[in-house]
CSV table of C-alpha atoms in Angstrom, one decimal:
chain,number,residue,atom,x,y,z
A,1,MET,CA,48.5,-39.3,-30.7
A,2,PRO,CA,46.5,-37.6,-28.0
A,3,LYS,CA,42.8,-38.6,-27.7
A,4,TYR,CA,40.6,-35.7,-26.7
A,5,ARG,CA,36.8,-35.4,-26.2
A,6,ASP,CA,35.9,-32.6,-28.6
A,7,ARG,CA,33.3,-30.2,-27.4
A,8,VAL,CA,31.9,-26.7,-28.3
A,9,GLU,CA,31.0,-23.5,-26.4
A,10,VAL,CA,28.6,-21.1,-28.2
A,11,PHE,CA,28.3,-17.3,-27.7
A,12,GLY,CA,24.7,-16.5,-28.5
A,13,ARG,CA,24.2,-12.8,-29.4
A,14,LYS,CA,21.1,-10.5,-29.3
A,15,ASP,CA,21.1,-6.7,-29.6
A,16,GLY,CA,24.9,-6.5,-28.9
A,17,LYS,CA,24.8,-8.6,-25.8
A,18,ILE,CA,25.7,-12.3,-25.0
A,19,LEU,CA,23.4,-14.7,-23.2
A,20,GLY,CA,25.4,-16.5,-20.5
A,21,GLY,CA,25.8,-17.0,-16.7
A,22,ILE,CA,28.1,-17.3,-13.8
A,23,TYR,CA,29.9,-20.4,-12.6
A,24,SER,CA,29.2,-20.9,-8.9
A,25,GLY,CA,32.7,-22.1,-8.3
A,26,ASP,CA,35.1,-19.4,-9.5
A,27,LYS,CA,32.4,-16.8,-10.3
A,28,SER,CA,33.6,-16.4,-13.9
A,29,PHE,CA,31.4,-15.9,-17.0
A,30,GLY,CA,30.4,-18.9,-19.0
A,31,THR,CA,28.1,-19.8,-21.9
A,32,PHE,CA,26.4,-22.9,-23.2
A,33,GLY,CA,27.6,-25.9,-25.2
A,34,GLY,CA,28.6,-29.6,-24.9
A,35,GLY,CA,30.1,-32.6,-26.7
A,36,ILE,CA,30.5,-33.1,-30.4
A,37,ASP,CA,29.2,-36.5,-31.3
A,38,SER,CA,28.5,-37.7,-34.9
A,39,ASP,CA,27.5,-34.2,-36.0
A,40,SER,CA,29.6,-31.3,-37.3
A,41,LEU,CA,31.0,-28.5,-35.2
A,42,ILE,CA,28.2,-26.1,-36.2
A,43,GLN,CA,25.5,-28.7,-35.9
A,44,ALA,CA,26.7,-29.7,-32.4
A,45,GLY,CA,26.8,-26.1,-31.3
A,46,LYS,CA,23.2,-25.5,-32.4
A,47,ARG,CA,22.0,-28.7,-30.8
A,48,GLU,CA,23.6,-28.2,-27.5
A,49,TYR,CA,22.6,-24.6,-27.3
A,50,LYS,CA,19.0,-25.4,-28.0
A,51,GLU,CA,19.0,-28.1,-25.4
A,52,GLU,CA,20.4,-25.9,-22.6
A,53,THR,CA,18.7,-22.6,-23.4
A,54,GLY,CA,15.7,-23.3,-25.7
A,55,TRP,CA,17.1,-20.8,-28.2
A,56,SER,CA,17.7,-21.7,-31.8
A,57,LEU,CA,20.6,-20.1,-33.6
A,58,ARG,CA,21.3,-18.7,-37.0
A,59,ASN,CA,24.4,-17.2,-38.7
A,60,VAL,CA,26.7,-19.4,-36.6
A,61,SER,CA,30.4,-19.0,-37.2
A,62,LYS,CA,33.5,-20.7,-35.8
A,63,ILE,CA,35.6,-18.1,-33.9
A,64,PRO,CA,39.2,-18.3,-35.3
A,65,ILE,CA,41.2,-19.0,-32.2
A,66,LYS,CA,42.9,-22.2,-31.0
A,67,PRO,CA,40.8,-24.6,-29.1
A,68,HIS,CA,41.1,-24.9,-25.4
A,69,ILE,CA,42.7,-28.2,-24.3
A,70,ALA,CA,42.5,-29.3,-20.7
A,71,PRO,CA,42.7,-32.5,-18.7
A,72,TRP,CA,39.6,-34.0,-17.1
A,73,HIS,CA,38.7,-32.3,-13.8
A,74,ARG,CA,37.2,-34.4,-11.1
A,75,GLU,CA,37.2,-34.8,-7.3
A,76,THR,CA,39.7,-37.3,-5.9
A,77,ALA,CA,37.0,-39.7,-4.7
A,78,SER,CA,35.2,-39.7,-8.1
A,79,LYS,CA,35.5,-42.6,-10.5
A,80,GLY,CA,35.6,-40.1,-13.5
A,81,GLY,CA,33.2,-39.2,-16.2
A,82,LYS,CA,31.7,-41.4,-18.9
A,83,HIS,CA,34.2,-40.1,-21.5
A,84,GLU,CA,37.5,-40.5,-19.6
A,85,LYS,CA,38.0,-44.1,-20.7
A,86,ASN,CA,37.7,-43.3,-24.4
A,87,TYR,CA,39.4,-39.9,-24.3
A,88,PRO,CA,42.1,-40.2,-21.6
A,89,ASP,CA,44.0,-37.1,-22.5
A,90,GLY,CA,41.2,-34.7,-21.7
A,91,HIS,CA,38.8,-32.4,-23.6
A,92,ARG,CA,39.3,-29.9,-26.5
A,93,THR,CA,36.8,-27.0,-26.7
A,94,TYR,CA,36.1,-25.0,-29.9
A,95,PHE,CA,34.3,-21.7,-29.8
A,96,LEU,CA,31.3,-20.5,-31.9
A,97,VAL,CA,29.3,-17.3,-32.2
A,98,GLY,CA,25.7,-17.0,-33.5
A,99,ASP,CA,22.6,-14.9,-33.4
A,100,LEU,CA,19.7,-15.9,-31.2
A,101,HIS,CA,16.7,-16.7,-33.4
A,102,ARG,CA,13.7,-18.2,-31.7
A,103,LYS,CA,13.0,-19.1,-28.1
A,104,GLY,CA,11.5,-22.5,-27.3
A,105,ALA,CA,11.5,-25.1,-24.6
A,106,LYS,CA,14.7,-26.4,-23.2
A,107,ALA,CA,15.5,-30.1,-23.3
A,108,LYS,CA,14.2,-32.2,-20.4
A,109,GLY,CA,16.4,-34.1,-18.0
A,110,GLU,CA,20.2,-34.1,-18.1
A,111,ASP,CA,20.4,-32.6,-21.6
A,112,GLY,CA,18.8,-29.4,-20.5
A,113,GLN,CA,20.9,-28.9,-17.4
A,114,SER,CA,23.4,-26.1,-17.0
A,115,ARG,CA,25.9,-25.3,-14.3
A,116,LEU,CA,25.5,-21.5,-14.8
A,117,ASP,CA,23.8,-19.3,-12.3
A,118,SER,CA,22.5,-15.7,-12.9
A,119,GLN,CA,21.6,-16.4,-16.5
A,120,ARG,CA,20.8,-13.3,-18.5
A,121,PHE,CA,22.2,-11.1,-21.3
A,122,TYR,CA,25.7,-9.6,-20.5
A,123,SER,CA,27.5,-6.7,-22.3
A,124,PRO,CA,31.0,-7.4,-23.6
A,125,ASP,CA,32.4,-5.1,-20.9
A,126,GLU,CA,30.7,-7.0,-18.2
A,127,ILE,CA,32.0,-10.3,-19.6
A,128,GLU,CA,35.5,-9.0,-19.9
A,129,LYS,CA,35.5,-8.1,-16.2
A,130,LEU,CA,34.1,-11.5,-15.2
A,131,LEU,CA,36.8,-13.2,-17.2
A,132,THR,CA,39.7,-11.4,-15.5
A,133,PRO,CA,41.8,-13.8,-13.5
A,134,THR,CA,42.2,-13.3,-9.8
A,135,SER,CA,44.5,-14.8,-7.2
A,136,ASN,CA,41.9,-17.5,-6.5
A,137,HIS,CA,42.4,-19.0,-10.0
A,138,ASP,CA,45.0,-21.7,-10.6
A,139,ASN,CA,46.9,-22.1,-13.9
A,140,LEU,CA,44.3,-24.3,-15.5
A,141,ALA,CA,41.5,-21.9,-14.7
A,142,ARG,CA,43.6,-18.9,-16.0
A,143,LYS,CA,44.1,-20.7,-19.3
A,144,ARG,CA,40.3,-21.4,-19.6
A,145,LEU,CA,39.5,-17.8,-18.8
A,146,LYS,CA,42.1,-16.6,-21.3
A,147,HIS,CA,40.5,-18.6,-24.1
A,148,ARG,CA,37.0,-17.3,-23.3
A,149,LEU,CA,38.3,-13.7,-23.1
A,150,ARG,CA,40.0,-14.1,-26.5
A,151,ALA,CA,36.8,-15.4,-28.0
A,152,ILE,CA,34.7,-12.4,-26.7
A,153,GLN,CA,37.3,-10.0,-27.9
A,154,LYS,CA,37.2,-11.5,-31.4
A,155,ILE,CA,33.4,-11.1,-31.4
A,156,SER,CA,33.6,-7.5,-30.3
A,157,ALA,CA,36.4,-6.5,-32.8
A,158,TYR,CA,35.0,-7.9,-36.0
A,159,GLN,CA,31.5,-7.1,-36.9
A,160,ASP,CA,31.7,-7.4,-40.7
A,161,HIS,CA,29.2,-9.9,-42.0
A,162,THR,CA,28.5,-11.8,-45.2
A,163,ALA,CA,25.1,-11.4,-46.9
A,164,ALA,CA,23.8,-14.3,-44.8
A,165,GLY,CA,24.7,-12.5,-41.6
A,166,ASN,CA,27.7,-14.6,-40.5
A,167,ILE,CA,30.7,-12.8,-39.2
A,168,LEU,CA,33.6,-12.8,-41.7
A,169,PHE,CA,36.7,-12.8,-39.5
A,170,PRO,CA,40.1,-11.5,-40.9
A,171,GLY,CA,41.9,-14.1,-43.1
A,172,GLU,CA,38.7,-15.9,-44.0
A,173,SER,CA,37.8,-16.3,-47.6
A,174,LEU,CA,34.4,-14.9,-48.5
A,175,LYS,CA,33.9,-17.6,-51.2
A,176,GLU,CA,34.6,-20.5,-48.8
A,177,LYS,CA,32.5,-18.8,-46.1
A,178,VAL,CA,29.5,-18.6,-48.4
A,179,LYS,CA,30.0,-22.2,-49.6
A,180,SER,CA,30.0,-23.4,-46.0
A,181,ILE,CA,26.9,-21.4,-45.2
A,182,ILE,CA,25.0,-22.9,-48.1
A,183,LYS,CA,26.2,-26.4,-47.3
A,184,GLU,CA,25.1,-26.1,-43.7
A,185,ASP,CA,21.7,-24.7,-44.7
A,186,ILE,CA,20.7,-26.8,-47.7
A,187,GLY,CA,23.3,-29.6,-48.1
A,188,SER,CA,26.4,-30.2,-50.2
A,189,THR,CA,24.3,-31.0,-53.3
A,190,TYR,CA,24.2,-27.4,-54.4
A,191,THR,CA,27.7,-26.1,-53.6
A,192,LYS,CA,29.5,-27.5,-56.6
A,193,GLY,CA,28.7,-24.8,-59.1
A,194,ILE,CA,28.9,-21.8,-56.7
A,195,LYS,CA,30.5,-18.7,-58.1
A,196,ILE,CA,31.1,-15.7,-55.9
A,197,GLY,CA,31.0,-12.2,-57.6
A,198,ASN,CA,28.8,-9.7,-59.3
A,199,LYS,CA,28.8,-11.6,-62.6
A,200,SER,CA,27.6,-14.8,-61.0
A,201,PRO,CA,23.9,-15.4,-62.0
A,202,GLN,CA,21.5,-16.5,-59.2
A,203,LYS,CA,20.9,-19.8,-61.0
A,204,ASP,CA,24.5,-20.9,-60.2
A,205,TRP,CA,23.8,-21.6,-56.6
A,206,MET,CA,20.1,-21.8,-56.2
A,207,PRO,CA,18.7,-25.4,-55.8
A,208,LYS,CA,17.0,-26.8,-58.8
């Protein structure tokens, strides 16, 4: 079975635009994220985003597309990254979307570093142009751009939200979505008796 280093990239939204930047190498659009350690997908996304940008996130959802899988990229003379030995088959990236909440200080040192230049808020149209492959992109780069483009198109296409603000993508169950939101916010203790619907009294899901 392949062994991949799981990681996450997060599209942080504010007023219809996405915070991101430009990779100095291929001049394509990128956003913020990092590795998933002992935390969940959503927790890792919030943590990495906060470290690199200073922004906290709310209403975070997993974008329903396949993860991007790629081999490790390094220069010929390099001895490889710290994760190559444990995850020899490469890395696997999942994509999230969330709303920017509060701006604070970025993490200090390596945790707060980003390889993105020209960091600002970009419109979806700007991002799509920056994710269009050119003759300078090899097959691996084209695949990476395709995944990011698919993610931003999903965000643009589906703006229906649950009561908590999270995007409800087509095919997702409202009941399971609400359960996951509550579990993420206040823990699994209060999810057992959740009932979704107009007849469900508030006491069914409120913490006691």
